[in-house]
């Protein structure tokens, strides 16, 4: 028991090189894990942003169609139309209504 107490409370006056190396290794492992998680979070944020824009564009087009007046005798089919989105540059809205 005295040997254990002497080792734990010994007369060490500083930090040995091996303790510093072990501490740096642990810190490095934690930093790598943190950076990996950060990269994954950034990727997930980018995907969520793209899906949010797509959902917003689809919702606005559905609301536009719902607000149009019904025209009796009009052709039941429409040609495909590609419209650039003014609110979201880089996106286009493609509408296709098959008969």
PDB file of C-alpha atoms in Angstrom:
ATOM      1  CA  UNK A   1       0.000   0.000   0.000  1.00  0.00           C
ATOM      2  CA  UNK A   2       2.878   2.339   0.765  1.00  0.00           C
ATOM      3  CA  UNK A   3       4.303   1.838  -2.721  1.00  0.00           C
ATOM      4  CA  UNK A   4       1.024   2.903  -4.350  1.00  0.00           C
ATOM      5  CA  UNK A   5       0.760   5.965  -2.130  1.00  0.00           C
ATOM      6  CA  UNK A   6       4.361   6.866  -2.896  1.00  0.00           C
ATOM      7  CA  UNK A   7       3.754   6.553  -6.649  1.00  0.00           C
ATOM      8  CA  UNK A   8       0.566   8.655  -6.513  1.00  0.00           C
ATOM      9  CA  UNK A   9       1.939  11.374  -4.269  1.00  0.00           C
ATOM     10  CA  UNK A  10       5.589  10.980  -5.208  1.00  0.00           C
ATOM     11  CA  UNK A  11       7.902  13.891  -5.450  1.00  0.00           C
ATOM     12  CA  UNK A  12       7.316  14.676  -9.122  1.00  0.00           C
ATOM     13  CA  UNK A  13       8.105  18.298  -9.749  1.00  0.00           C
ATOM     14  CA  UNK A  14       6.786  18.575 -13.297  1.00  0.00           C
ATOM     15  CA  UNK A  15       5.139  16.834 -16.186  1.00  0.00           C
ATOM     16  CA  UNK A  16       7.092  14.126 -17.917  1.00  0.00           C
ATOM     17  CA  UNK A  17       7.416  13.921 -21.689  1.00  0.00           C
ATOM     18  CA  UNK A  18       5.295  10.763 -21.884  1.00  0.00           C
ATOM     19  CA  UNK A  19       2.414  12.499 -20.099  1.00  0.00           C
ATOM     20  CA  UNK A  20       2.560  15.378 -22.575  1.00  0.00           C
ATOM     21  CA  UNK A  21       2.638  12.990 -25.547  1.00  0.00           C
ATOM     22  CA  UNK A  22      -0.356  11.035 -24.225  1.00  0.00           C
ATOM     23  CA  UNK A  23      -2.302  14.241 -23.590  1.00  0.00           C
ATOM     24  CA  UNK A  24      -1.562  15.502 -27.116  1.00  0.00           C
ATOM     25  CA  UNK A  25      -2.599  12.153 -28.608  1.00  0.00           C
ATOM     26  CA  UNK A  26      -5.926  12.252 -26.767  1.00  0.00           C
ATOM     27  CA  UNK A  27      -6.457  15.865 -27.817  1.00  0.00           C
ATOM     28  CA  UNK A  28      -5.676  14.949 -31.437  1.00  0.00           C
ATOM     29  CA  UNK A  29      -8.171  12.081 -31.434  1.00  0.00           C
ATOM     30  CA  UNK A  30     -10.885  14.329 -30.029  1.00  0.00           C
ATOM     31  CA  UNK A  31     -10.091  17.055 -32.587  1.00  0.00           C
ATOM     32  CA  UNK A  32     -10.293  14.612 -35.512  1.00  0.00           C
ATOM     33  CA  UNK A  33     -13.632  13.285 -34.290  1.00  0.00           C
ATOM     34  CA  UNK A  34     -14.950  16.837 -33.867  1.00  0.00           C
ATOM     35  CA  UNK A  35     -13.850  17.905 -37.358  1.00  0.00           C
ATOM     36  CA  UNK A  36     -15.434  14.789 -38.873  1.00  0.00           C
ATOM     37  CA  UNK A  37     -18.705  15.598 -37.153  1.00  0.00           C
ATOM     38  CA  UNK A  38     -18.480  19.205 -38.303  1.00  0.00           C
ATOM     39  CA  UNK A  39     -18.019  18.150 -41.938  1.00  0.00           C
ATOM     40  CA  UNK A  40     -21.014  15.821 -41.701  1.00  0.00           C
ATOM     41  CA  UNK A  41     -23.149  18.580 -40.184  1.00  0.00           C
ATOM     42  CA  UNK A  42     -22.205  21.018 -42.965  1.00  0.00           C
ATOM     43  CA  UNK A  43     -23.116  18.432 -45.604  1.00  0.00           C
ATOM     44  CA  UNK A  44     -26.470  17.747 -43.942  1.00  0.00           C
ATOM     45  CA  UNK A  45     -27.188  21.481 -43.753  1.00  0.00           C
ATOM     46  CA  UNK A  46     -26.497  21.892 -47.466  1.00  0.00           C
ATOM     47  CA  UNK A  47     -28.815  19.002 -48.361  1.00  0.00           C
ATOM     48  CA  UNK A  48     -31.554  20.341 -46.084  1.00  0.00           C
ATOM     49  CA  UNK A  49     -31.246  23.789 -47.678  1.00  0.00           C
ATOM     50  CA  UNK A  50     -31.636  22.352 -51.196  1.00  0.00           C
ATOM     51  CA  UNK A  51     -34.673  20.331 -50.148  1.00  0.00           C
ATOM     52  CA  UNK A  52     -36.210  23.369 -48.478  1.00  0.00           C
ATOM     53  CA  UNK A  53     -35.838  25.450 -51.646  1.00  0.00           C
ATOM     54  CA  UNK A  54     -37.302  22.648 -53.766  1.00  0.00           C
ATOM     55  CA  UNK A  55     -40.262  22.292 -51.409  1.00  0.00           C
ATOM     56  CA  UNK A  56     -40.837  26.048 -51.421  1.00  0.00           C
ATOM     57  CA  UNK A  57     -40.801  26.190 -55.222  1.00  0.00           C
ATOM     58  CA  UNK A  58     -43.154  23.219 -55.536  1.00  0.00           C
ATOM     59  CA  UNK A  59     -45.536  24.678 -52.961  1.00  0.00           C
ATOM     60  CA  UNK A  60     -45.630  28.058 -54.713  1.00  0.00           C
ATOM     61  CA  UNK A  61     -46.401  26.427 -58.059  1.00  0.00           C
ATOM     62  CA  UNK A  62     -49.175  24.289 -56.547  1.00  0.00           C
ATOM     63  CA  UNK A  63     -50.703  27.386 -54.967  1.00  0.00           C
ATOM     64  CA  UNK A  64     -50.527  29.191 -58.312  1.00  0.00           C
ATOM     65  CA  UNK A  65     -52.375  26.347 -60.061  1.00  0.00           C
ATOM     66  CA  UNK A  66     -54.968  26.155 -57.274  1.00  0.00           C
ATOM     67  CA  UNK A  67     -55.675  29.892 -57.588  1.00  0.00           C
ATOM     68  CA  UNK A  68     -56.217  29.785 -61.368  1.00  0.00           C
ATOM     69  CA  UNK A  69     -59.792  30.015 -62.556  1.00  0.00           C
ATOM     70  CA  UNK A  70     -61.419  26.960 -64.072  1.00  0.00           C
ATOM     71  CA  UNK A  71     -62.076  27.381 -67.778  1.00  0.00           C
ATOM     72  CA  UNK A  72     -64.760  25.112 -69.190  1.00  0.00           C
ATOM     73  CA  UNK A  73     -63.866  23.662 -72.565  1.00  0.00           C
ATOM     74  CA  UNK A  74     -60.140  24.306 -72.170  1.00  0.00           C
ATOM     75  CA  UNK A  75     -57.648  21.690 -73.312  1.00  0.00           C
ATOM     76  CA  UNK A  76     -57.039  19.175 -70.507  1.00  0.00           C
ATOM     77  CA  UNK A  77     -53.357  18.783 -71.360  1.00  0.00           C
ATOM     78  CA  UNK A  78     -50.478  21.229 -71.152  1.00  0.00           C
ATOM     79  CA  UNK A  79     -47.101  21.365 -72.781  1.00  0.00           C
ATOM     80  CA  UNK A  80     -44.000  21.204 -70.632  1.00  0.00           C
ATOM     81  CA  UNK A  81     -42.783  24.615 -69.498  1.00  0.00           C
ATOM     82  CA  UNK A  82     -39.469  25.507 -67.879  1.00  0.00           C
ATOM     83  CA  UNK A  83     -39.518  28.747 -65.914  1.00  0.00           C
ATOM     84  CA  UNK A  84     -36.476  30.234 -64.147  1.00  0.00           C
ATOM     85  CA  UNK A  85     -37.163  30.985 -60.512  1.00  0.00           C
ATOM     86  CA  UNK A  86     -36.839  34.730 -59.750  1.00  0.00           C
ATOM     87  CA  UNK A  87     -36.606  34.147 -55.990  1.00  0.00           C
ATOM     88  CA  UNK A  88     -34.044  31.352 -56.158  1.00  0.00           C
ATOM     89  CA  UNK A  89     -31.376  31.884 -58.836  1.00  0.00           C
ATOM     90  CA  UNK A  90     -29.916  28.682 -60.194  1.00  0.00           C
ATOM     91  CA  UNK A  91     -33.215  26.798 -59.962  1.00  0.00           C
ATOM     92  CA  UNK A  92     -35.785  26.289 -62.699  1.00  0.00           C
ATOM     93  CA  UNK A  93     -39.400  25.262 -62.372  1.00  0.00           C
ATOM     94  CA  UNK A  94     -40.491  22.540 -64.774  1.00  0.00           C
ATOM     95  CA  UNK A  95     -44.240  21.967 -65.100  1.00  0.00           C
ATOM     96  CA  UNK A  96     -45.569  18.934 -66.946  1.00  0.00           C
ATOM     97  CA  UNK A  97     -49.231  17.894 -66.836  1.00  0.00           C
ATOM     98  CA  UNK A  98     -49.822  14.763 -68.921  1.00  0.00           C
ATOM     99  CA  UNK A  99     -53.363  14.083 -70.199  1.00  0.00           C
TER     100      UNK A  99
END
